[in-house]
N, CA, C and O of each residue as an XYZ file, in Angstrom:
668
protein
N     -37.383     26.921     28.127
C     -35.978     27.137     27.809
C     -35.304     27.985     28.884
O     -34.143     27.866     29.276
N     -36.618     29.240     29.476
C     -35.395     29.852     30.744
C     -35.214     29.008     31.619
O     -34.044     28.882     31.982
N     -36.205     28.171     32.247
C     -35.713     27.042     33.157
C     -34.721     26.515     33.078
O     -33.902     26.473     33.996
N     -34.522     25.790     31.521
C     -33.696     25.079     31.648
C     -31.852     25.544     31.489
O     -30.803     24.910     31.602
N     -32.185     26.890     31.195
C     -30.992     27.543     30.892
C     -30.047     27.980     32.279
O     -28.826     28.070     32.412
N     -31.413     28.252     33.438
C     -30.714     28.734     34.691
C     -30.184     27.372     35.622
O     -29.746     27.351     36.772
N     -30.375     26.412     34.784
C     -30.149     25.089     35.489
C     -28.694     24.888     35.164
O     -27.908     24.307     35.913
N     -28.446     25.311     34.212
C     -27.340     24.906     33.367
C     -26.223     26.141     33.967
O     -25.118     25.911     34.459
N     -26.813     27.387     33.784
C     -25.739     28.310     34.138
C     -24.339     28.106     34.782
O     -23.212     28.562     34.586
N     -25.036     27.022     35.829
C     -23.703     26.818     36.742
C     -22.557     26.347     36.014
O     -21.397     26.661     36.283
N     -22.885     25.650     35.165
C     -21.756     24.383     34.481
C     -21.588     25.447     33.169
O     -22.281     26.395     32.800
N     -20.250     24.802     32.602
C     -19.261     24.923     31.801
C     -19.515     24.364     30.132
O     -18.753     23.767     29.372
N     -21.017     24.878     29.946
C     -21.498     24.480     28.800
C     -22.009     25.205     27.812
O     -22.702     26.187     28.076
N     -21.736     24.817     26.479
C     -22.728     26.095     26.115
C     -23.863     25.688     25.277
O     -24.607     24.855     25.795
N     -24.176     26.116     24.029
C     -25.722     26.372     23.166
C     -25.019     26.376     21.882
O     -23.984     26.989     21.620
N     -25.881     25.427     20.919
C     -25.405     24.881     19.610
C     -27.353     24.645     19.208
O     -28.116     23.681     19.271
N     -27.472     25.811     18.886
C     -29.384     26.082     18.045
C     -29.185     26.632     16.872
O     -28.227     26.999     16.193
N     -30.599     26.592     16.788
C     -31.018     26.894     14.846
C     -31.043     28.571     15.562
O     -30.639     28.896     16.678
N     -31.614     29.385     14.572
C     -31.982     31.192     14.794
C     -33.331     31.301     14.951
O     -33.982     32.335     14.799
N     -33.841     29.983     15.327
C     -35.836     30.503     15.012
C     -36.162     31.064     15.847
O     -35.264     31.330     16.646
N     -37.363     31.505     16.139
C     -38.041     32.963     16.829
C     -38.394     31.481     17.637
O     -38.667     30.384     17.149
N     -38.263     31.953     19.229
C     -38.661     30.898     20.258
C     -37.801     30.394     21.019
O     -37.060     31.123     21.677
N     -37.740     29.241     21.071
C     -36.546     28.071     22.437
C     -35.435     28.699     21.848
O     -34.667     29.344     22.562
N     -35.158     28.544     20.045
C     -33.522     29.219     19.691
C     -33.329     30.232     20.410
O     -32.480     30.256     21.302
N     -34.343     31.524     20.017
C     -33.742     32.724     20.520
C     -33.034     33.047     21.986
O     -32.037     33.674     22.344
N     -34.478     31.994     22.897
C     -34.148     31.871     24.116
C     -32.799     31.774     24.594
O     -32.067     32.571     25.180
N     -32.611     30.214     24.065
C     -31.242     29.657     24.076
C     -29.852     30.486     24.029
O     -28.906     30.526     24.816
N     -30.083     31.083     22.883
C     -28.898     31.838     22.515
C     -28.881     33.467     23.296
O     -27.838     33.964     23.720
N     -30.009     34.036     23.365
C     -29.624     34.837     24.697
C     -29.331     34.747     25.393
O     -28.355     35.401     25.761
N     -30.069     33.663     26.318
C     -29.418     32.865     27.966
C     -27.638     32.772     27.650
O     -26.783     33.062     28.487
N     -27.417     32.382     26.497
C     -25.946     31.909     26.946
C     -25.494     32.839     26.697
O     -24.531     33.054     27.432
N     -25.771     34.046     25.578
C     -24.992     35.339     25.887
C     -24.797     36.216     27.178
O     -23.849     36.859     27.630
N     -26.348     35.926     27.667
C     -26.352     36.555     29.208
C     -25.374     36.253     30.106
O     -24.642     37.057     30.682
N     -25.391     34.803     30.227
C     -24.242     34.072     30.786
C     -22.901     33.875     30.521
O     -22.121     33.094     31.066
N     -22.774     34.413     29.911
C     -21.107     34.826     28.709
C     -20.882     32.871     28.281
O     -19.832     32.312     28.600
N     -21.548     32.420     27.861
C     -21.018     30.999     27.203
C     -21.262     30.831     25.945
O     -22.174     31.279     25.250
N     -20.358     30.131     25.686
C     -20.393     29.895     24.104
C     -21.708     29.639     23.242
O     -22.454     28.666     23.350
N     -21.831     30.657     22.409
C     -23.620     30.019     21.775
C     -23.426     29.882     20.146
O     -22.933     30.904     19.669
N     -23.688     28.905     19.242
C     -23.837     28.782     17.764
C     -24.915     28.791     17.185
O     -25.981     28.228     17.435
N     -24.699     29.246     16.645
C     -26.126     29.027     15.338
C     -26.162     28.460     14.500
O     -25.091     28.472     13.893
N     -27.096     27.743     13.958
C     -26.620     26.832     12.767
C     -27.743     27.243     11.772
O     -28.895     27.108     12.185
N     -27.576     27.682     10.631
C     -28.386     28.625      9.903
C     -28.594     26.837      8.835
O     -27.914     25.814      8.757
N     -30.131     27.394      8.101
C     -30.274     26.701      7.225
C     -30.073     27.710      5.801
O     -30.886     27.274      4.986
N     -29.650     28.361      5.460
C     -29.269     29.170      4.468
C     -27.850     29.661      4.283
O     -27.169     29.409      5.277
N     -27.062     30.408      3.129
C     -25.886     30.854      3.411
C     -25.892     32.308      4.297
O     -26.786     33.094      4.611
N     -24.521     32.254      4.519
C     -24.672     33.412      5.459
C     -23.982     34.965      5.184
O     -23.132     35.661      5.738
N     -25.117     35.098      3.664
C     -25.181     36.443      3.370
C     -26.767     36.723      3.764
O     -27.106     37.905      3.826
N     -27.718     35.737      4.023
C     -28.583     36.035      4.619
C     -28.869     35.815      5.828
O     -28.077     35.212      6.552
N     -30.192     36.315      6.319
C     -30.804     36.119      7.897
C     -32.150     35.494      7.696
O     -32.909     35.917      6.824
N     -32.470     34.476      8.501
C     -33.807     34.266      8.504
C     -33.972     33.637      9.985
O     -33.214     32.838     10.535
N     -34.758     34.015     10.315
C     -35.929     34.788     10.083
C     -35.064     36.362     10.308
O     -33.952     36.554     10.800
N     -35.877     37.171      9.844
C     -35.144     38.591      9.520
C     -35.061     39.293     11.014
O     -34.260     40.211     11.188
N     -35.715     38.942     11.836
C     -35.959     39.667     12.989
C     -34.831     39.634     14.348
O     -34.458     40.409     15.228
N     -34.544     38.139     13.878
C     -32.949     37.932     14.346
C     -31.652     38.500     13.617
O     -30.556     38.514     14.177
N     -31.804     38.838     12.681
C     -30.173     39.790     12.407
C     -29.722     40.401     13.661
O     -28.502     40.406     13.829
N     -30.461     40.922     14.584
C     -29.733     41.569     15.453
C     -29.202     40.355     16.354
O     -27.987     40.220     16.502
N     -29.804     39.767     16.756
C     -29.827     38.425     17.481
C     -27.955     37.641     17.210
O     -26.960     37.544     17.929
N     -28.427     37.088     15.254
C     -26.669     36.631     15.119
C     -25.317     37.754     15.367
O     -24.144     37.518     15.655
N     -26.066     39.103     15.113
C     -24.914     39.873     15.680
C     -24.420     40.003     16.771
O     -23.206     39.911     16.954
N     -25.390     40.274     17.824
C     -25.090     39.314     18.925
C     -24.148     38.058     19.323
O     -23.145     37.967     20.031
N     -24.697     37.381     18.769
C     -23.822     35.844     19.189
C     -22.359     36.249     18.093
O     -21.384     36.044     18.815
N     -21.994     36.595     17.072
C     -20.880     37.091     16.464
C     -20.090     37.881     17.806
O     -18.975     37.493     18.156
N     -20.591     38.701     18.312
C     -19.669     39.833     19.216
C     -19.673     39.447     19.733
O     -18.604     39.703     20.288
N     -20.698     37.945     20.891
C     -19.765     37.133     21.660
C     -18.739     36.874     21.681
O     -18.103     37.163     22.695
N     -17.976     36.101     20.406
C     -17.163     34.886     20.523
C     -18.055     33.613     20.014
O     -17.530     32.513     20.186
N     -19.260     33.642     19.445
C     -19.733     32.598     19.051
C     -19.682     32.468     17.495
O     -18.795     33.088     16.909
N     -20.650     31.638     16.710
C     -20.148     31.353     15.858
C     -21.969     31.157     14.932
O     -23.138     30.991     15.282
N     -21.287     31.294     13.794
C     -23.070     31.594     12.734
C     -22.454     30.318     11.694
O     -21.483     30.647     11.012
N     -22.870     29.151     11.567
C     -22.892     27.903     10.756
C     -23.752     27.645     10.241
O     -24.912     27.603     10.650
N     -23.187     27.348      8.891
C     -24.126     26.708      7.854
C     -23.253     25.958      6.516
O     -22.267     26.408      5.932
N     -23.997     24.655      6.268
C     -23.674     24.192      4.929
C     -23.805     24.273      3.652
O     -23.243     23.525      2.852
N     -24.739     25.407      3.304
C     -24.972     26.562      2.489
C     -24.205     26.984      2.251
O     -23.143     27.181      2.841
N     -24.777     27.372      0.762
C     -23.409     28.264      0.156
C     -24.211     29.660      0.220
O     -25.351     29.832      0.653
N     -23.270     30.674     -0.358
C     -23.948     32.153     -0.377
C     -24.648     32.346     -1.228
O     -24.272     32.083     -2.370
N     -25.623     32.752     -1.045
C     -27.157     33.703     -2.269
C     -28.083     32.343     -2.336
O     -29.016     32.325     -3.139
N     -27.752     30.866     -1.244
C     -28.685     29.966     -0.937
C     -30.324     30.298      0.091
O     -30.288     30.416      1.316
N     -31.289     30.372     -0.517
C     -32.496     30.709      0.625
C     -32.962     29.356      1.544
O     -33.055     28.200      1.134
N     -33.152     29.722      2.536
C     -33.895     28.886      3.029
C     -35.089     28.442      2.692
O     -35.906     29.197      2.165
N     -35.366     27.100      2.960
C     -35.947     26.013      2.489
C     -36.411     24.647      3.096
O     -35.569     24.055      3.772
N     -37.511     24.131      2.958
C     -37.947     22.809      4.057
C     -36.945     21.804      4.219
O     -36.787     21.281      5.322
N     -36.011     21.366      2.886
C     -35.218     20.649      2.947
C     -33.405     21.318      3.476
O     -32.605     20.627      4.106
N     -33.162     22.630      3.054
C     -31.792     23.473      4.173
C     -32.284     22.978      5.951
O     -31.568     22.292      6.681
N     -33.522     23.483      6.297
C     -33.742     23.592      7.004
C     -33.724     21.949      8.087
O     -33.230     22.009      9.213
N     -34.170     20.926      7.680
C     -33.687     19.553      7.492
C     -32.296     19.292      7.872
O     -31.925     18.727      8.901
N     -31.587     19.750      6.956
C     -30.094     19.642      7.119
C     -29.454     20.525      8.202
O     -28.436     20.175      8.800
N     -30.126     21.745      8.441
C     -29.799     22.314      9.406
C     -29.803     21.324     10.962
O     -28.871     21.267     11.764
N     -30.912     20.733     11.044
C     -31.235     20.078     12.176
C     -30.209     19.060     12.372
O     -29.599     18.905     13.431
N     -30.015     18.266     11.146
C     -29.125     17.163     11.268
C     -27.585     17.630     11.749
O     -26.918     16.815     12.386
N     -27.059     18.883     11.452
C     -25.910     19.926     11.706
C     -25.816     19.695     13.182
O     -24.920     19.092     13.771
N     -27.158     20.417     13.823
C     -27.328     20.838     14.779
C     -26.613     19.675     15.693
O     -25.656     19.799     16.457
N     -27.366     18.531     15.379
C     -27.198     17.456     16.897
C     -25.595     16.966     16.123
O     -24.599     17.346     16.740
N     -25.436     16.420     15.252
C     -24.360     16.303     14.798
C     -23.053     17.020     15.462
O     -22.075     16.337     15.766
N     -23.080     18.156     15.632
C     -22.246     19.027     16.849
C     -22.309     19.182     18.252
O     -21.561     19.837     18.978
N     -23.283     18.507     18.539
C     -23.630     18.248     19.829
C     -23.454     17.288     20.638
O     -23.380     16.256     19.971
N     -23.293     16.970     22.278
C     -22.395     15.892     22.593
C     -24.548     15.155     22.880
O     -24.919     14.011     22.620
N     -25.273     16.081     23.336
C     -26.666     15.824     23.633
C     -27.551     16.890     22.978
O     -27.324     18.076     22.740
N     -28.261     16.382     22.831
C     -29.381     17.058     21.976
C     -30.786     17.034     23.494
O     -31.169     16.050     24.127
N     -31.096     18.063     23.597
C     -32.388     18.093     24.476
C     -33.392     18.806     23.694
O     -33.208     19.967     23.328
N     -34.761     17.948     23.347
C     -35.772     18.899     22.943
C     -36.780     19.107     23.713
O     -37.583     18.271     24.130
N     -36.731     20.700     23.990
C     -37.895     21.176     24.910
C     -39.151     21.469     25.200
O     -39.828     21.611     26.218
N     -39.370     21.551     23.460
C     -40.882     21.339     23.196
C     -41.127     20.890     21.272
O     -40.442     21.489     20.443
N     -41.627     20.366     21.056
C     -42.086     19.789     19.981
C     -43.552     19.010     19.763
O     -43.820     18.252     20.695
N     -44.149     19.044     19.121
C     -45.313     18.568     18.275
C     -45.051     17.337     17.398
O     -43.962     17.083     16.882
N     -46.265     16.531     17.275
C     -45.750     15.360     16.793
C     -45.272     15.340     15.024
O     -44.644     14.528     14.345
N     -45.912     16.635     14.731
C     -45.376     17.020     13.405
C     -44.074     18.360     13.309
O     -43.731     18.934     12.276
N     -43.564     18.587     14.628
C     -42.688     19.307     14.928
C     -41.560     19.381     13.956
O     -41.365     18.267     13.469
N     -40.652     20.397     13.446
C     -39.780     20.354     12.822
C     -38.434     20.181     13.623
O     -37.295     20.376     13.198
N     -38.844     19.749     14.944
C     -37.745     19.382     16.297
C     -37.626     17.812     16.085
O     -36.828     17.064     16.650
N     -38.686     17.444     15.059
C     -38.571     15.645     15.399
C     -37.375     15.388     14.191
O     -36.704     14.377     14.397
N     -37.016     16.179     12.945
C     -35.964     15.844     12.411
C     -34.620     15.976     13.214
O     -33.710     15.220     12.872
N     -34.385     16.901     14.301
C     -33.195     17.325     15.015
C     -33.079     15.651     16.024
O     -32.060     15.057     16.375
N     -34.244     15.358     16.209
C     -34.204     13.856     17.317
C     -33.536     12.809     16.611
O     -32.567     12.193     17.054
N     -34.146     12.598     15.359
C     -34.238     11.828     14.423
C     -32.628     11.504     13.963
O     -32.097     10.415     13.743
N     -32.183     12.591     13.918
C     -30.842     12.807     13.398
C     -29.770     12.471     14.328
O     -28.765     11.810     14.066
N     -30.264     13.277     16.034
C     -29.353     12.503     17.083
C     -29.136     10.833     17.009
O     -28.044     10.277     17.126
N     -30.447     10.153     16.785
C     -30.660      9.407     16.522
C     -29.574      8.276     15.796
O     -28.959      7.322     16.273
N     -29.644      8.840     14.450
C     -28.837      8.359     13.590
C     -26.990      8.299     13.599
O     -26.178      7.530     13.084
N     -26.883      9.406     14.377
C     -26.009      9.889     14.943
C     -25.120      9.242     15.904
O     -23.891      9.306     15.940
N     -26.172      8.405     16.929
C     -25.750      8.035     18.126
C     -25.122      9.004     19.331
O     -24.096      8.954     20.009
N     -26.628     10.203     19.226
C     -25.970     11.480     20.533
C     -27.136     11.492     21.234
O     -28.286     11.492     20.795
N     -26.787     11.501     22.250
C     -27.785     11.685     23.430
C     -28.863     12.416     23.394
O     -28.874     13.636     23.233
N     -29.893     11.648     23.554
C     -31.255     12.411     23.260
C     -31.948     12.610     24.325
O     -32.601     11.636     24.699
N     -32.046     13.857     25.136
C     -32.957     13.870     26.215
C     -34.368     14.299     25.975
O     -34.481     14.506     24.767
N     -35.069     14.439     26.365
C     -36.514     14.562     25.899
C     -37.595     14.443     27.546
O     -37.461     13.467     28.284
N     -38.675     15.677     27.902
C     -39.201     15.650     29.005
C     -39.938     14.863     28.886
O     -40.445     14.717     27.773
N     -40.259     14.153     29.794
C     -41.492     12.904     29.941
C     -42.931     13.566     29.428
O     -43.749     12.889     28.804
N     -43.139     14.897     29.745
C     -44.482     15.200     29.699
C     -44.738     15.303     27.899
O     -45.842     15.339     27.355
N     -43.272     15.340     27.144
C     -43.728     14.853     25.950
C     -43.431     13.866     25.106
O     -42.980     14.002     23.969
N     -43.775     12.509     25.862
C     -43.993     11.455     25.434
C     -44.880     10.805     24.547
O     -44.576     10.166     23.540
N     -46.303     11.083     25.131
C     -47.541     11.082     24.277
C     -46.740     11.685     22.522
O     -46.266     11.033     21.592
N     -46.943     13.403     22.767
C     -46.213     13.566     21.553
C     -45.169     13.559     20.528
O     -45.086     14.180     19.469
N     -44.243     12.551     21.196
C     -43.354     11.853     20.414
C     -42.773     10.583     20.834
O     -41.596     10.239     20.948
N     -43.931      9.932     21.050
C     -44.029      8.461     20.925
C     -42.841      7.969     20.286
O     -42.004      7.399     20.986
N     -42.642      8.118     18.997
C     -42.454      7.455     18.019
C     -40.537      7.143     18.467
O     -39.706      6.356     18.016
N     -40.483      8.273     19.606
C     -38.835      7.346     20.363
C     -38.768      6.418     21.075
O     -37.731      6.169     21.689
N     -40.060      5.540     21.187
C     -39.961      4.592     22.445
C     -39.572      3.307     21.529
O     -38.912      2.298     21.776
N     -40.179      3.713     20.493
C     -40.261      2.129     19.329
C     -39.089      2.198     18.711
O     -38.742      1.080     18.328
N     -38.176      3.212     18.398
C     -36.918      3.557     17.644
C     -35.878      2.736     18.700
O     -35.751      3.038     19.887
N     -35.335      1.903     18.186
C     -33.404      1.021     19.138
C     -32.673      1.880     19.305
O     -31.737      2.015     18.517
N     -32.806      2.580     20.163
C     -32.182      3.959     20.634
C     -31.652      3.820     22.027
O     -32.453      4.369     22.784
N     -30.488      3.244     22.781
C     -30.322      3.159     23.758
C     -30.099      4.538     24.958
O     -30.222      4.515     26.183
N     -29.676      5.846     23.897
C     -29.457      7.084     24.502
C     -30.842      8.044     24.511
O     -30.750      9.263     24.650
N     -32.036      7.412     24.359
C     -32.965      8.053     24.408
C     -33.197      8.314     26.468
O     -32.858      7.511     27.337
N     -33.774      9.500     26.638
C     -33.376      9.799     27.828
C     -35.042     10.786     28.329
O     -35.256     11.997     28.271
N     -35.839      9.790     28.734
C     -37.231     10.533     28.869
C     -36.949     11.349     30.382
O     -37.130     10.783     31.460
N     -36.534     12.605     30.271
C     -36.213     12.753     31.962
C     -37.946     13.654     32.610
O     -38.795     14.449     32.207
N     -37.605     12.816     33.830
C     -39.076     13.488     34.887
C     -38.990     14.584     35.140
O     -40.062     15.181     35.034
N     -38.080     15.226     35.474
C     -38.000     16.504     36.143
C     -36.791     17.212     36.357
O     -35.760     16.852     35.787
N     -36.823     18.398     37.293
C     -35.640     19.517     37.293
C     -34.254     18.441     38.065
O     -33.055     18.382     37.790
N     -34.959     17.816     38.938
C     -33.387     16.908     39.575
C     -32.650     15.700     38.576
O     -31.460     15.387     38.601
N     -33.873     15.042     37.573
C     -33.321     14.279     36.745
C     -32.423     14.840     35.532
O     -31.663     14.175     34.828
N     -32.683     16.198     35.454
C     -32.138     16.873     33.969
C     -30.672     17.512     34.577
O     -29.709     17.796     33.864
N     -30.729     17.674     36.089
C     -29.421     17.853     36.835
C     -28.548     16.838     36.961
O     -27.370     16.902     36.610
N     -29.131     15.799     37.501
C     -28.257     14.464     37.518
C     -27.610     14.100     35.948
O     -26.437     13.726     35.913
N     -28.420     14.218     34.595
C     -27.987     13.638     33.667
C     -27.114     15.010     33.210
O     -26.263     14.852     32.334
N     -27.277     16.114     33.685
C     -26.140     17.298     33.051
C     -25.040     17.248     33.673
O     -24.087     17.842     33.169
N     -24.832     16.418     35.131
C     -23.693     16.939     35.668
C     -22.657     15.265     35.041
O     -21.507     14.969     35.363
N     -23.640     14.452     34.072
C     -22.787     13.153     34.162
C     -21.910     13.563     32.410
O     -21.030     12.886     31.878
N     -22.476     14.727     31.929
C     -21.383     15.185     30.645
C     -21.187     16.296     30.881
O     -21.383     17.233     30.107
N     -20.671     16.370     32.251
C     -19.632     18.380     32.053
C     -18.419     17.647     31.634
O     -18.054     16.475     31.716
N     -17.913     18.755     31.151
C     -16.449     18.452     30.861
C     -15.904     19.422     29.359
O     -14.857     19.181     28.758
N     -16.972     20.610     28.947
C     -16.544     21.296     28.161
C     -17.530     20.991     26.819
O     -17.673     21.719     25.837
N     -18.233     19.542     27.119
C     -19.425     19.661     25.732
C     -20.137     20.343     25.570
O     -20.515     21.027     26.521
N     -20.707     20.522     24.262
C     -21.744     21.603     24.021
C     -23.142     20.795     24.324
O     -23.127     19.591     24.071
N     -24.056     21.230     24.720
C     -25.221     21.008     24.447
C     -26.413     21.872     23.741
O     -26.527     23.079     23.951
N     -27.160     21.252     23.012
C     -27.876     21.475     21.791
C     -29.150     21.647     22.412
O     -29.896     20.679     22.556
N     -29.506     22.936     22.839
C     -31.213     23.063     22.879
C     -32.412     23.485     21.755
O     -33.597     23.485     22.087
């Protein structure tokens, strides 16, 4: 995620993630670092925090200028199925969805799944192909297996223009 964040710096984009401990957190620091727009998209309402360790984290992205989302109502906990819907949120607001690392039982394959359904650009690194096969067989014309640091440049500089992108 820092890789791919200092790639991006240059351009006029920002960060639309969940709050989980990992690529989110990443994500959403990098773009605070970088003063760009960063969201969160909570799977719970937002009288709570989860994971708890990020409260400081959404306060953060709040005193940006960013923004804490969810389709939750208040005194709602998180849950396998919020959390689901969270993902579908996620790419749903997004002009591309890139996932940076996932497992073939990953809870990143509902966020694909959903671009998917969606019809939003799905980028995805070649080196995890093996583990998520299951986009080669899906009629997905925006599926986007990129090789490397010049291919993930070429396909970022072909949607600047103020979209968000979803790590």
């Amino acid at each position: 995620a820092k890789a791919c964040l200092s790639l991006i710096a240059p351009h006029p984009l920002g960060v639309i993630s969940g709050l989980a401990v990992g690529i989110d957190q990443l994500a959403h620091q990098g773009a605070i670092s970088q003063q760009r727009y960063t969201a969160a998209v909570l799977g719970h309402g937002l009288d709570s925090r989860y994971p708890k360790e990020n409260s400081y984290l959404s306060k953060r992205i709040l005193n940006s200028g960013g923004a804490l989302i969810t389709e939750q109502a208040a005194g709602i906990s998180v849950s396998s199925a919020s959390l689901v819907g969270r993902n579908r949120l996620q790419s749903g607001l997004a002009h591309t969805t890139y996932i940076v690392e996932s497992t073939h039982h990953g809870g990143t394959l509902h966020t694909g799944r959903a671009a998917q359904q969606q019809d939003r650009n799905l980028w995805i690194p070649r080196s995890l192909r093996t583990e998520l096969s299951e986009f080669d067989t899906l009629e997905h014309q925006k599926v986007t297996w990129l090789t490397d640091e010049s291919h993930f440049i070429k396909q970022l500089i072909g949607i600047i223009d103020g979209h968000k992108l979803l790590l």
